[in-house]
């Protein structure tokens, strides 16, 4: 059976950084009894696979179990009906737009020079301030009209890289779950998911 791949992609702002960053691409199948110790492409006999795409310098990619955490997290979640997914995807567009406004310093219309400058800042940030990023992200999502929001540093079971800021917005039966760097610079990566067994968007 041919495997169908789902790709976790970054927002429009993050894609610009790919020109200056090494792309980490990992194909993951079903969860294993032990975390993977490297980035490997494993055949998937269930008919589906997840491609984890990260825009990061290869030398700084020190989180080899990230992809497997994403897969393990998703397999624990409820399945969305087509209507529930459509509602969550509509919310995801609004969430992504709010995060992009927060992380972009380029005035409209955006120039290539400004985007290139932002890409360099993402690769070589001056300083990280996770607490400030958490507060700013929470305020941004609340100001965008979302009421059920969780924003915090990523935990060991979250579908996010180490040292990232993870956020989740409840859409009723679904969730918009994403993450961005501790510095708050650059675009976020997010996806539409079902809820976890306890009915929440994050563990």
PDB file of C-alpha atoms in Angstrom:
ATOM      1  CA  UNK A   1       0.000   0.000   0.000  1.00  0.00           C
ATOM      2  CA  UNK A   2       1.338   3.380  -0.905  1.00  0.00           C
ATOM      3  CA  UNK A   3       1.934   5.582   2.120  1.00  0.00           C
ATOM      4  CA  UNK A   4       0.195   8.945   2.283  1.00  0.00           C
ATOM      5  CA  UNK A   5       2.327  11.681   3.804  1.00  0.00           C
ATOM      6  CA  UNK A   6       1.125  14.647   5.828  1.00  0.00           C
ATOM      7  CA  UNK A   7       3.520  17.562   6.019  1.00  0.00           C
ATOM      8  CA  UNK A   8       3.757  19.905   8.988  1.00  0.00           C
ATOM      9  CA  UNK A   9       4.660  23.206   7.417  1.00  0.00           C
ATOM     10  CA  UNK A  10       5.641  26.570   8.737  1.00  0.00           C
ATOM     11  CA  UNK A  11       3.809  29.833   8.204  1.00  0.00           C
ATOM     12  CA  UNK A  12       4.616  32.152   5.302  1.00  0.00           C
ATOM     13  CA  UNK A  13       7.104  34.166   7.341  1.00  0.00           C
ATOM     14  CA  UNK A  14       9.076  31.079   8.363  1.00  0.00           C
ATOM     15  CA  UNK A  15       9.381  29.809   4.818  1.00  0.00           C
ATOM     16  CA  UNK A  16      11.626  32.732   3.908  1.00  0.00           C
ATOM     17  CA  UNK A  17      14.242  31.446   6.334  1.00  0.00           C
ATOM     18  CA  UNK A  18      14.616  28.235   4.353  1.00  0.00           C
ATOM     19  CA  UNK A  19      16.912  30.013   1.934  1.00  0.00           C
ATOM     20  CA  UNK A  20      19.409  30.514   4.734  1.00  0.00           C
ATOM     21  CA  UNK A  21      18.675  27.447   6.849  1.00  0.00           C
ATOM     22  CA  UNK A  22      19.293  23.741   6.479  1.00  0.00           C
ATOM     23  CA  UNK A  23      16.021  21.834   6.212  1.00  0.00           C
ATOM     24  CA  UNK A  24      15.523  18.934   8.595  1.00  0.00           C
ATOM     25  CA  UNK A  25      13.143  16.409   7.032  1.00  0.00           C
ATOM     26  CA  UNK A  26      12.111  13.244   8.831  1.00  0.00           C
ATOM     27  CA  UNK A  27       9.529  10.637   7.892  1.00  0.00           C
ATOM     28  CA  UNK A  28       7.905   8.919  10.857  1.00  0.00           C
ATOM     29  CA  UNK A  29       5.557   5.988  11.072  1.00  0.00           C
ATOM     30  CA  UNK A  30       3.571   4.584  14.009  1.00  0.00           C
ATOM     31  CA  UNK A  31       4.897   5.094  17.554  1.00  0.00           C
ATOM     32  CA  UNK A  32       7.539   2.701  18.781  1.00  0.00           C
ATOM     33  CA  UNK A  33       8.112   1.351  22.261  1.00  0.00           C
ATOM     34  CA  UNK A  34      11.203   3.549  22.594  1.00  0.00           C
ATOM     35  CA  UNK A  35      11.975   7.035  21.261  1.00  0.00           C
ATOM     36  CA  UNK A  36      13.889   7.200  18.013  1.00  0.00           C
ATOM     37  CA  UNK A  37      17.509   8.213  18.365  1.00  0.00           C
ATOM     38  CA  UNK A  38      17.950   9.721  14.919  1.00  0.00           C
ATOM     39  CA  UNK A  39      16.219  11.111  11.870  1.00  0.00           C
ATOM     40  CA  UNK A  40      15.292   8.092   9.798  1.00  0.00           C
ATOM     41  CA  UNK A  41      12.775   7.317   7.078  1.00  0.00           C
ATOM     42  CA  UNK A  42      10.788   4.310   8.290  1.00  0.00           C
ATOM     43  CA  UNK A  43       8.345   2.412   6.033  1.00  0.00           C
ATOM     44  CA  UNK A  44       4.777   2.823   7.276  1.00  0.00           C
ATOM     45  CA  UNK A  45       2.548  -0.221   6.952  1.00  0.00           C
ATOM     46  CA  UNK A  46      -0.571   1.566   8.228  1.00  0.00           C
ATOM     47  CA  UNK A  47      -0.902   3.604   5.023  1.00  0.00           C
ATOM     48  CA  UNK A  48      -0.045   6.997   6.479  1.00  0.00           C
ATOM     49  CA  UNK A  49       3.054   8.835   7.580  1.00  0.00           C
ATOM     50  CA  UNK A  50       4.054  12.198   8.934  1.00  0.00           C
ATOM     51  CA  UNK A  51       6.780  14.354   7.471  1.00  0.00           C
ATOM     52  CA  UNK A  52       8.245  16.652  10.100  1.00  0.00           C
ATOM     53  CA  UNK A  53       9.728  19.748   8.498  1.00  0.00           C
ATOM     54  CA  UNK A  54      11.838  22.137  10.532  1.00  0.00           C
ATOM     55  CA  UNK A  55      13.535  25.290   9.358  1.00  0.00           C
ATOM     56  CA  UNK A  56      16.681  25.236  11.464  1.00  0.00           C
ATOM     57  CA  UNK A  57      20.435  25.141  10.972  1.00  0.00           C
ATOM     58  CA  UNK A  58      21.525  21.513  10.810  1.00  0.00           C
ATOM     59  CA  UNK A  59      24.208  22.113  13.420  1.00  0.00           C
ATOM     60  CA  UNK A  60      21.542  23.298  15.885  1.00  0.00           C
ATOM     61  CA  UNK A  61      19.158  20.364  15.355  1.00  0.00           C
ATOM     62  CA  UNK A  62      19.614  18.700  18.731  1.00  0.00           C
ATOM     63  CA  UNK A  63      16.135  17.210  19.178  1.00  0.00           C
ATOM     64  CA  UNK A  64      16.122  13.811  17.417  1.00  0.00           C
ATOM     65  CA  UNK A  65      12.865  12.646  19.080  1.00  0.00           C
ATOM     66  CA  UNK A  66      10.812  15.643  17.923  1.00  0.00           C
ATOM     67  CA  UNK A  67       9.207  13.856  14.981  1.00  0.00           C
ATOM     68  CA  UNK A  68       8.248  10.820  17.038  1.00  0.00           C
ATOM     69  CA  UNK A  69       6.638  13.037  19.700  1.00  0.00           C
ATOM     70  CA  UNK A  70       4.503  14.629  16.983  1.00  0.00           C
ATOM     71  CA  UNK A  71       3.334  11.214  15.775  1.00  0.00           C
ATOM     72  CA  UNK A  72       2.706   9.836  19.267  1.00  0.00           C
ATOM     73  CA  UNK A  73       0.731  12.946  20.208  1.00  0.00           C
ATOM     74  CA  UNK A  74      -1.468  12.801  17.119  1.00  0.00           C
ATOM     75  CA  UNK A  75      -2.298   9.117  17.537  1.00  0.00           C
ATOM     76  CA  UNK A  76      -3.720   9.869  21.006  1.00  0.00           C
ATOM     77  CA  UNK A  77      -6.127  12.483  19.689  1.00  0.00           C
ATOM     78  CA  UNK A  78      -9.742  12.233  18.590  1.00  0.00           C
ATOM     79  CA  UNK A  79     -10.602  12.061  14.905  1.00  0.00           C
ATOM     80  CA  UNK A  80     -12.351  15.105  13.488  1.00  0.00           C
ATOM     81  CA  UNK A  81     -15.386  14.895  11.248  1.00  0.00           C
ATOM     82  CA  UNK A  82     -15.193  16.854   7.973  1.00  0.00           C
ATOM     83  CA  UNK A  83     -17.343  19.611   9.484  1.00  0.00           C
ATOM     84  CA  UNK A  84     -15.246  19.799  12.661  1.00  0.00           C
ATOM     85  CA  UNK A  85     -12.037  19.938  10.609  1.00  0.00           C
ATOM     86  CA  UNK A  86     -13.415  22.713   8.406  1.00  0.00           C
ATOM     87  CA  UNK A  87     -14.290  24.768  11.499  1.00  0.00           C
ATOM     88  CA  UNK A  88     -10.854  24.173  13.012  1.00  0.00           C
ATOM     89  CA  UNK A  89      -9.079  25.044   9.755  1.00  0.00           C
ATOM     90  CA  UNK A  90     -10.986  28.331   9.540  1.00  0.00           C
ATOM     91  CA  UNK A  91      -9.836  29.137  13.071  1.00  0.00           C
ATOM     92  CA  UNK A  92      -6.287  28.076  12.168  1.00  0.00           C
ATOM     93  CA  UNK A  93      -6.154  30.709   9.421  1.00  0.00           C
ATOM     94  CA  UNK A  94      -7.079  33.412  11.936  1.00  0.00           C
ATOM     95  CA  UNK A  95      -4.606  32.073  14.488  1.00  0.00           C
ATOM     96  CA  UNK A  96      -1.827  31.965  11.903  1.00  0.00           C
ATOM     97  CA  UNK A  97      -2.582  35.504  10.751  1.00  0.00           C
ATOM     98  CA  UNK A  98      -2.419  36.781  14.344  1.00  0.00           C
ATOM     99  CA  UNK A  99       0.880  35.027  15.014  1.00  0.00           C
ATOM    100  CA  UNK A 100       2.342  36.301  11.733  1.00  0.00           C
ATOM    101  CA  UNK A 101       1.459  39.873  12.680  1.00  0.00           C
ATOM    102  CA  UNK A 102       3.126  39.374  16.046  1.00  0.00           C
ATOM    103  CA  UNK A 103       6.324  37.874  14.653  1.00  0.00           C
ATOM    104  CA  UNK A 104       6.751  40.148  11.643  1.00  0.00           C
ATOM    105  CA  UNK A 105       8.567  43.456  11.976  1.00  0.00           C
ATOM    106  CA  UNK A 106       8.272  44.298   8.287  1.00  0.00           C
ATOM    107  CA  UNK A 107       5.913  47.134   7.336  1.00  0.00           C
ATOM    108  CA  UNK A 108       3.472  46.716   4.489  1.00  0.00           C
ATOM    109  CA  UNK A 109       4.223  46.264   1.665  1.00  0.00           C
ATOM    110  CA  UNK A 110       6.857  43.746   2.754  1.00  0.00           C
ATOM    111  CA  UNK A 111      10.179  44.053   0.923  1.00  0.00           C
ATOM    112  CA  UNK A 112      12.666  41.288   0.163  1.00  0.00           C
ATOM    113  CA  UNK A 113      15.328  43.186   2.082  1.00  0.00           C
ATOM    114  CA  UNK A 114      13.233  43.228   5.247  1.00  0.00           C
ATOM    115  CA  UNK A 115      12.346  39.537   4.928  1.00  0.00           C
ATOM    116  CA  UNK A 116      16.021  38.632   4.443  1.00  0.00           C
ATOM    117  CA  UNK A 117      16.898  40.635   7.552  1.00  0.00           C
ATOM    118  CA  UNK A 118      14.272  38.750   9.533  1.00  0.00           C
ATOM    119  CA  UNK A 119      15.635  35.433   8.261  1.00  0.00           C
ATOM    120  CA  UNK A 120      19.119  36.360   9.528  1.00  0.00           C
ATOM    121  CA  UNK A 121      17.659  37.328  12.902  1.00  0.00           C
ATOM    122  CA  UNK A 122      15.930  33.942  13.166  1.00  0.00           C
ATOM    123  CA  UNK A 123      19.173  32.130  12.435  1.00  0.00           C
ATOM    124  CA  UNK A 124      21.260  34.294  14.765  1.00  0.00           C
ATOM    125  CA  UNK A 125      18.928  35.681  17.454  1.00  0.00           C
ATOM    126  CA  UNK A 126      20.427  38.217  19.834  1.00  0.00           C
ATOM    127  CA  UNK A 127      18.667  36.887  22.908  1.00  0.00           C
ATOM    128  CA  UNK A 128      15.757  34.656  23.902  1.00  0.00           C
ATOM    129  CA  UNK A 129      13.123  35.821  26.328  1.00  0.00           C
ATOM    130  CA  UNK A 130      10.674  32.905  26.734  1.00  0.00           C
ATOM    131  CA  UNK A 131       8.570  34.591  29.423  1.00  0.00           C
ATOM    132  CA  UNK A 132       8.044  37.644  27.257  1.00  0.00           C
ATOM    133  CA  UNK A 133       7.211  35.484  24.234  1.00  0.00           C
ATOM    134  CA  UNK A 134       4.642  33.496  26.241  1.00  0.00           C
ATOM    135  CA  UNK A 135       2.933  36.669  27.465  1.00  0.00           C
ATOM    136  CA  UNK A 136       3.013  38.320  24.047  1.00  0.00           C
ATOM    137  CA  UNK A 137       1.633  35.241  22.282  1.00  0.00           C
ATOM    138  CA  UNK A 138      -1.178  34.833  24.811  1.00  0.00           C
ATOM    139  CA  UNK A 139      -2.110  38.509  24.535  1.00  0.00           C
ATOM    140  CA  UNK A 140      -2.025  38.334  20.733  1.00  0.00           C
ATOM    141  CA  UNK A 141      -4.351  35.331  20.545  1.00  0.00           C
ATOM    142  CA  UNK A 142      -6.721  36.778  23.143  1.00  0.00           C
ATOM    143  CA  UNK A 143      -6.844  40.088  21.270  1.00  0.00           C
ATOM    144  CA  UNK A 144      -7.711  38.139  18.108  1.00  0.00           C
ATOM    145  CA  UNK A 145     -10.886  36.940  19.823  1.00  0.00           C
ATOM    146  CA  UNK A 146      -9.892  33.494  21.070  1.00  0.00           C
ATOM    147  CA  UNK A 147     -10.987  32.698  24.619  1.00  0.00           C
ATOM    148  CA  UNK A 148      -9.737  29.150  25.235  1.00  0.00           C
ATOM    149  CA  UNK A 149      -5.977  29.608  24.792  1.00  0.00           C
ATOM    150  CA  UNK A 150      -2.956  27.878  26.333  1.00  0.00           C
ATOM    151  CA  UNK A 151       0.570  29.248  25.814  1.00  0.00           C
ATOM    152  CA  UNK A 152       3.658  27.967  27.656  1.00  0.00           C
ATOM    153  CA  UNK A 153       7.161  26.592  27.206  1.00  0.00           C
ATOM    154  CA  UNK A 154       6.963  23.204  25.488  1.00  0.00           C
ATOM    155  CA  UNK A 155       6.873  20.195  27.791  1.00  0.00           C
ATOM    156  CA  UNK A 156       8.526  16.796  27.226  1.00  0.00           C
ATOM    157  CA  UNK A 157       5.377  15.268  25.678  1.00  0.00           C
ATOM    158  CA  UNK A 158       4.325  18.236  23.548  1.00  0.00           C
ATOM    159  CA  UNK A 159       4.412  18.094  19.732  1.00  0.00           C
ATOM    160  CA  UNK A 160       7.041  20.830  19.639  1.00  0.00           C
ATOM    161  CA  UNK A 161      10.844  21.074  19.689  1.00  0.00           C
ATOM    162  CA  UNK A 162      12.704  21.517  22.940  1.00  0.00           C
ATOM    163  CA  UNK A 163      12.956  25.112  24.151  1.00  0.00           C
ATOM    164  CA  UNK A 164      10.062  26.182  21.908  1.00  0.00           C
ATOM    165  CA  UNK A 165       6.943  28.049  22.992  1.00  0.00           C
ATOM    166  CA  UNK A 166       3.872  25.901  22.368  1.00  0.00           C
ATOM    167  CA  UNK A 167       0.382  27.330  21.979  1.00  0.00           C
ATOM    168  CA  UNK A 168      -3.062  25.789  21.570  1.00  0.00           C
ATOM    169  CA  UNK A 169      -6.436  27.281  20.703  1.00  0.00           C
ATOM    170  CA  UNK A 170      -9.580  25.239  21.268  1.00  0.00           C
ATOM    171  CA  UNK A 171     -12.109  25.249  18.430  1.00  0.00           C
ATOM    172  CA  UNK A 172     -14.688  23.113  20.231  1.00  0.00           C
ATOM    173  CA  UNK A 173     -14.142  19.572  18.967  1.00  0.00           C
ATOM    174  CA  UNK A 174     -10.765  20.466  17.486  1.00  0.00           C
ATOM    175  CA  UNK A 175      -7.567  22.295  18.297  1.00  0.00           C
ATOM    176  CA  UNK A 176      -5.086  24.559  16.590  1.00  0.00           C
ATOM    177  CA  UNK A 177      -1.707  23.571  18.039  1.00  0.00           C
ATOM    178  CA  UNK A 178       1.523  25.305  17.115  1.00  0.00           C
ATOM    179  CA  UNK A 179       4.901  26.459  18.314  1.00  0.00           C
ATOM    180  CA  UNK A 180       7.467  29.178  17.751  1.00  0.00           C
ATOM    181  CA  UNK A 181      10.952  29.924  18.995  1.00  0.00           C
ATOM    182  CA  UNK A 182      11.654  31.207  22.485  1.00  0.00           C
ATOM    183  CA  UNK A 183      12.754  34.542  21.029  1.00  0.00           C
ATOM    184  CA  UNK A 184       9.382  35.045  19.374  1.00  0.00           C
ATOM    185  CA  UNK A 185      11.037  35.888  16.077  1.00  0.00           C
ATOM    186  CA  UNK A 186      10.097  34.260  12.809  1.00  0.00           C
ATOM    187  CA  UNK A 187       6.965  32.390  11.833  1.00  0.00           C
ATOM    188  CA  UNK A 188       5.206  29.661  13.764  1.00  0.00           C
ATOM    189  CA  UNK A 189       4.439  26.090  12.773  1.00  0.00           C
ATOM    190  CA  UNK A 190       0.912  24.903  13.506  1.00  0.00           C
ATOM    191  CA  UNK A 191      -1.572  22.186  12.650  1.00  0.00           C
ATOM    192  CA  UNK A 192      -5.212  21.251  13.139  1.00  0.00           C
ATOM    193  CA  UNK A 193      -5.733  18.325  15.527  1.00  0.00           C
ATOM    194  CA  UNK A 194      -8.394  16.584  17.572  1.00  0.00           C
ATOM    195  CA  UNK A 195      -8.488  16.756  21.358  1.00  0.00           C
ATOM    196  CA  UNK A 196      -6.486  14.560  23.711  1.00  0.00           C
ATOM    197  CA  UNK A 197      -8.225  11.848  25.790  1.00  0.00           C
ATOM    198  CA  UNK A 198      -8.914  14.314  28.640  1.00  0.00           C
ATOM    199  CA  UNK A 199     -10.677  16.650  26.196  1.00  0.00           C
ATOM    200  CA  UNK A 200      -7.979  19.325  26.104  1.00  0.00           C
ATOM    201  CA  UNK A 201      -5.626  20.542  23.416  1.00  0.00           C
ATOM    202  CA  UNK A 202      -2.365  20.068  25.345  1.00  0.00           C
ATOM    203  CA  UNK A 203      -1.283  17.498  27.883  1.00  0.00           C
TER     204      UNK A 203
END
